[in-house]
């Protein structure tokens, strides 16, 4: 079946640095990808939709300059958290629209 | 008003019992609904989706949808300790986006 592969699964970074998270669709092509964020004991919140060949669409309240989303090819979408701060520590998960499938998630800890 | 509401729980049921998880939504135009299971520290796994009024069964799981009452439920028969997890209810919006409720924590007691 279809698989969405997300890396890294866990990352610790220093405050002020940037972190890139990759999400790849295996065995299928994805022209769009959803990016969610989940804080402890809270639900998934949709951050943005990456679009292959065009700009990402961000949900209300999500900082575009802080969360850079790129859809480089039909199988790769990336989320870069720029100038990370401790409050950005969260679980970031990608999902391929229409498949019900999520990536494995990335636990980001900013120290 | 939140778009998708669920009781946060925790809901505790004995092993072998039926667990009943409920979800209500505010947008009457919603068509498709999803139930996901999420273990602690892991990403959600799709259990099933439903878009027609009535019941949909898959193994030990039954989803029930009542669009008139704006209500979706998930029944888990013969609950097992391995079913202990958080269950997320989601509704599909435009462009396949899914909005999730806060989740219900289920604990199956051996």
XYZ file of N, CA, C and O in Angstrom, chain B residues 16-96:
324
model
N -12.783 -6.964 26.679
C -13.908 -7.734 26.173
C -15.194 -6.944 26.038
O -16.136 -7.390 25.385
N -15.238 -5.759 26.621
C -16.446 -4.933 26.563
C -16.481 -4.129 25.264
O -15.542 -4.143 24.478
N -17.601 -3.446 25.067
C -17.734 -2.553 23.916
C -17.355 -1.136 24.340
O -17.873 -0.613 25.322
N -16.451 -0.539 23.585
C -16.091 0.861 23.828
C -16.855 1.722 22.835
O -16.893 1.418 21.641
N -17.468 2.784 23.330
C -18.257 3.675 22.489
C -17.651 5.071 22.516
O -17.571 5.698 23.577
N -17.233 5.543 21.367
C -16.590 6.853 21.246
C -17.478 7.752 20.408
O -17.967 7.341 19.356
N -17.677 8.963 20.880
C -18.619 9.862 20.219
C -17.967 11.131 19.707
O -16.968 11.598 20.266
N -18.585 11.693 18.697
C -18.038 12.885 18.036
C -19.197 13.689 17.463
O -20.102 13.113 16.851
N -19.202 14.986 17.676
C -20.203 15.850 17.050
C -19.487 16.920 16.237
O -18.330 17.257 16.508
N -20.189 17.440 15.252
C -19.577 18.457 14.398
C -20.570 19.555 14.115
O -21.790 19.349 14.218
N -20.071 20.709 13.747
C -20.938 21.871 13.616
C -21.324 22.193 12.168
O -22.370 22.808 11.938
N -20.523 21.782 11.210
C -20.786 22.141 9.823
C -21.704 21.116 9.170
O -21.298 19.983 8.898
N -22.936 21.531 8.901
C -23.914 20.603 8.324
C -23.536 20.150 6.923
O -24.041 19.149 6.438
N -22.632 20.895 6.280
C -22.225 20.529 4.927
C -21.174 19.433 4.881
O -20.808 18.968 3.802
N -20.705 19.005 6.032
C -19.665 17.978 6.072
C -20.181 16.688 5.451
O -21.316 16.282 5.694
N -19.309 16.055 4.681
C -19.727 14.852 3.967
C -19.033 13.588 4.456
O -19.642 12.540 4.587
N -17.727 13.699 4.695
C -16.950 12.504 5.037
C -16.306 12.663 6.396
O -15.861 13.746 6.759
N -16.229 11.538 7.081
C -15.703 11.543 8.444
C -14.726 10.393 8.633
O -14.858 9.348 7.999
N -13.754 10.649 9.487
C -12.684 9.684 9.686
C -12.496 9.388 11.162
O -12.672 10.260 12.003
N -12.105 8.164 11.428
C -11.660 7.798 12.768
C -10.224 7.308 12.678
O -9.903 6.433 11.864
N -9.377 7.911 13.501
C -7.974 7.534 13.579
C -7.660 7.072 14.997
O -8.234 7.554 15.969
N -6.695 6.177 15.091
C -6.174 5.758 16.383
C -4.742 6.277 16.480
O -3.964 6.161 15.530
N -4.401 6.827 17.628
C -3.051 7.357 17.815
C -2.486 6.858 19.137
O -3.001 7.185 20.210
N -1.426 6.081 19.032
C -0.711 5.662 20.225
C 0.222 6.790 20.641
O 0.670 7.588 19.810
N 0.535 6.824 21.921
C 1.367 7.888 22.465
C 2.699 7.982 21.737
O 3.417 6.986 21.595
N 3.025 9.161 21.240
C 4.301 9.376 20.567
C 4.346 8.922 19.125
O 5.392 9.027 18.475
N 3.219 8.418 18.626
C 3.179 7.929 17.244
C 2.225 8.774 16.407
O 1.431 9.550 16.926
N 2.298 8.602 15.104
C 1.387 9.337 14.224
C 0.070 8.567 14.123
O 0.002 7.377 14.420
N -0.999 9.243 13.717
C -2.310 8.589 13.658
C -2.381 7.500 12.589
O -1.755 7.593 11.540
N -3.193 6.482 12.895
C -3.456 5.409 11.941
C -4.932 5.436 11.598
O -5.775 5.500 12.503
N -5.245 5.363 10.326
C -6.641 5.378 9.907
C -7.323 4.067 10.284
O -6.839 2.982 9.949
N -8.447 4.187 10.982
C -9.254 3.010 11.311
C -10.303 2.829 10.233
O -10.440 1.743 9.657
N -11.079 3.861 9.989
C -12.074 3.794 8.942
C -12.635 5.166 8.637
O -12.453 6.105 9.403
N -13.286 5.265 7.498
C -13.979 6.490 7.138
C -15.421 6.135 6.808
O -15.745 4.991 6.477
N -16.278 7.149 6.915
C -17.684 6.927 6.630
C -18.257 8.188 6.013
O -17.887 9.307 6.412
N -19.134 8.031 5.038
C -19.736 9.211 4.408
C -21.245 9.046 4.192
O -21.918 9.983 3.773
N -21.769 7.862 4.451
C -23.209 7.655 4.309
C -23.840 7.489 5.676
O -23.235 6.903 6.582
N -25.060 7.977 5.809
C -25.782 7.764 7.055
C -25.914 6.274 7.346
O -26.089 5.456 6.439
N -25.833 5.926 8.610
C -25.990 4.532 8.991
C -24.708 3.976 9.571
O -23.862 4.712 10.078
N -24.591 2.676 9.506
C -23.459 1.977 10.108
C -22.505 1.464 9.044
O -22.916 1.095 7.944
N -21.245 1.421 9.409
C -20.227 0.807 8.561
C -19.341 -0.045 9.458
O -18.796 0.454 10.438
N -19.228 -1.312 9.121
C -18.510 -2.241 9.977
C -17.219 -2.715 9.313
O -17.166 -2.956 8.105
N -16.186 -2.837 10.137
C -14.915 -3.378 9.652
C -14.277 -4.128 10.809
O -13.688 -3.527 11.711
N -14.437 -5.437 10.789
C -13.894 -6.234 11.879
C -14.567 -5.902 13.195
O -15.787 -5.937 13.295
N -13.784 -5.547 14.188
C -14.352 -5.221 15.510
C -14.853 -3.777 15.596
O -15.383 -3.364 16.612
N -14.647 -3.028 14.547
C -15.000 -1.607 14.553
C -16.276 -1.346 13.765
O -16.474 -1.903 12.690
N -17.136 -0.495 14.322
C -18.332 -0.035 13.621
C -18.420 1.478 13.752
O -18.401 1.999 14.871
N -18.474 2.160 12.627
C -18.687 3.602 12.630
C -20.155 3.866 12.340
O -20.775 3.161 11.544
N -20.703 4.854 13.027
C -22.095 5.225 12.831
C -22.163 6.717 12.521
O -21.531 7.517 13.201
N -22.922 7.053 11.507
C -23.051 8.455 11.101
C -24.515 8.845 11.063
O -25.343 8.141 10.470
N -24.823 9.964 11.676
C -26.164 10.521 11.647
C -26.025 11.995 11.284
O -25.727 12.834 12.132
N -26.216 12.289 10.021
C -25.996 13.664 9.551
C -27.054 14.623 10.088
O -26.763 15.796 10.318
N -28.262 14.144 10.288
C -29.311 15.017 10.816
C -28.966 15.500 12.217
O -29.199 16.654 12.579
N -28.375 14.636 13.001
C -27.976 14.984 14.368
C -26.534 15.468 14.432
O -26.058 15.825 15.520
N -25.824 15.451 13.315
C -24.424 15.886 13.238
C -23.590 15.115 14.254
O -22.869 15.703 15.077
N -23.661 13.823 14.121
C -23.097 12.933 15.136
C -22.425 11.748 14.452
O -22.976 11.148 13.525
N -21.209 11.453 14.910
C -20.474 10.292 14.409
C -19.997 9.504 15.622
O -19.559 10.110 16.611
N -20.049 8.205 15.527
C -19.550 7.418 16.650
C -18.705 6.258 16.143
O -18.768 5.887 14.967
N -17.925 5.717 17.058
C -17.111 4.541 16.765
C -17.314 3.547 17.890
O -17.120 3.883 19.060
N -17.728 2.339 17.523
C -17.873 1.271 18.498
C -16.746 0.268 18.295
O -16.444 -0.116 17.171
N -16.132 -0.123 19.399
C -15.092 -1.147 19.354
C -15.591 -2.328 20.156
O -15.756 -2.243 21.380
N -15.830 -3.426 19.471
C -16.317 -4.621 20.150
C -15.146 -5.433 20.668
O -14.037 -5.367 20.123
N -15.402 -6.231 21.702
C -14.377 -7.108 22.276
C -13.076 -6.312 22.480
O -12.000 -6.682 21.966
N -13.176 -5.226 23.206
C -12.025 -4.346 23.410
C -10.840 -5.100 24.000
O -10.994 -5.938 24.893
N -9.665 -4.777 23.488
C -8.424 -5.391 23.934
C -7.503 -4.329 24.538
O -7.575 -3.159 24.162
N -6.611 -4.724 25.431
C -5.669 -3.739 25.982
C -4.889 -3.002 24.892
O -4.540 -1.832 25.069
N -4.651 -3.678 23.770
C -3.929 -3.036 22.668
C -4.741 -1.940 21.990
O -4.207 -1.163 21.182
N -6.035 -1.860 22.310
C -6.867 -0.774 21.779
C -6.695 0.513 22.588
O -7.220 1.567 22.199
N -5.995 0.430 23.699
C -5.763 1.619 24.524
C -4.947 2.632 23.730
O -3.804 2.364 23.342
N -5.556 3.776 23.479
C -4.934 4.799 22.638
C -5.838 6.020 22.662
O -6.870 6.035 23.325
N -5.451 7.039 21.931
C -6.316 8.192 21.716
C -6.972 8.047 20.361
O -6.309 7.722 19.374
N -8.278 8.289 20.327
C -9.029 8.146 19.081
C -9.445 9.533 18.593
O -10.102 10.286 19.318
N -9.061 9.818 17.376
C -9.321 11.124 16.778
C -10.441 11.020 15.750
O -10.403 10.154 14.870
N -11.391 11.911 15.885
C -12.475 12.020 14.916
C -12.134 13.196 14.008
O -11.709 14.253 14.491
N -12.308 13.026 12.716
C -12.020 14.113 11.788
C -13.100 14.242 10.737
O -13.739 13.251 10.377
N -13.305 15.445 10.277
C -14.246 15.649 9.179
C -13.502 16.255 8.009
O -12.569 17.047 8.182
N -13.917 15.863 6.834
C -13.246 16.342 5.631
C -13.867 17.651 5.181
O -15.081 17.795 5.146
N -12.993 18.595 4.827
C -13.471 19.869 4.310
C -13.089 19.949 2.831
O -12.792 18.941 2.206
N -13.054 21.135 2.312
C -12.671 21.284 0.911
C -11.226 20.866 0.677
O -10.408 20.916 1.599
N -10.931 20.457 -0.514
C -9.583 20.066 -0.930
C -9.009 18.947 -0.068
O -7.809 18.909 0.187
N -9.852 18.058 0.390
C -9.433 16.872 1.162
C -8.851 17.197 2.531
O -8.291 16.317 3.187
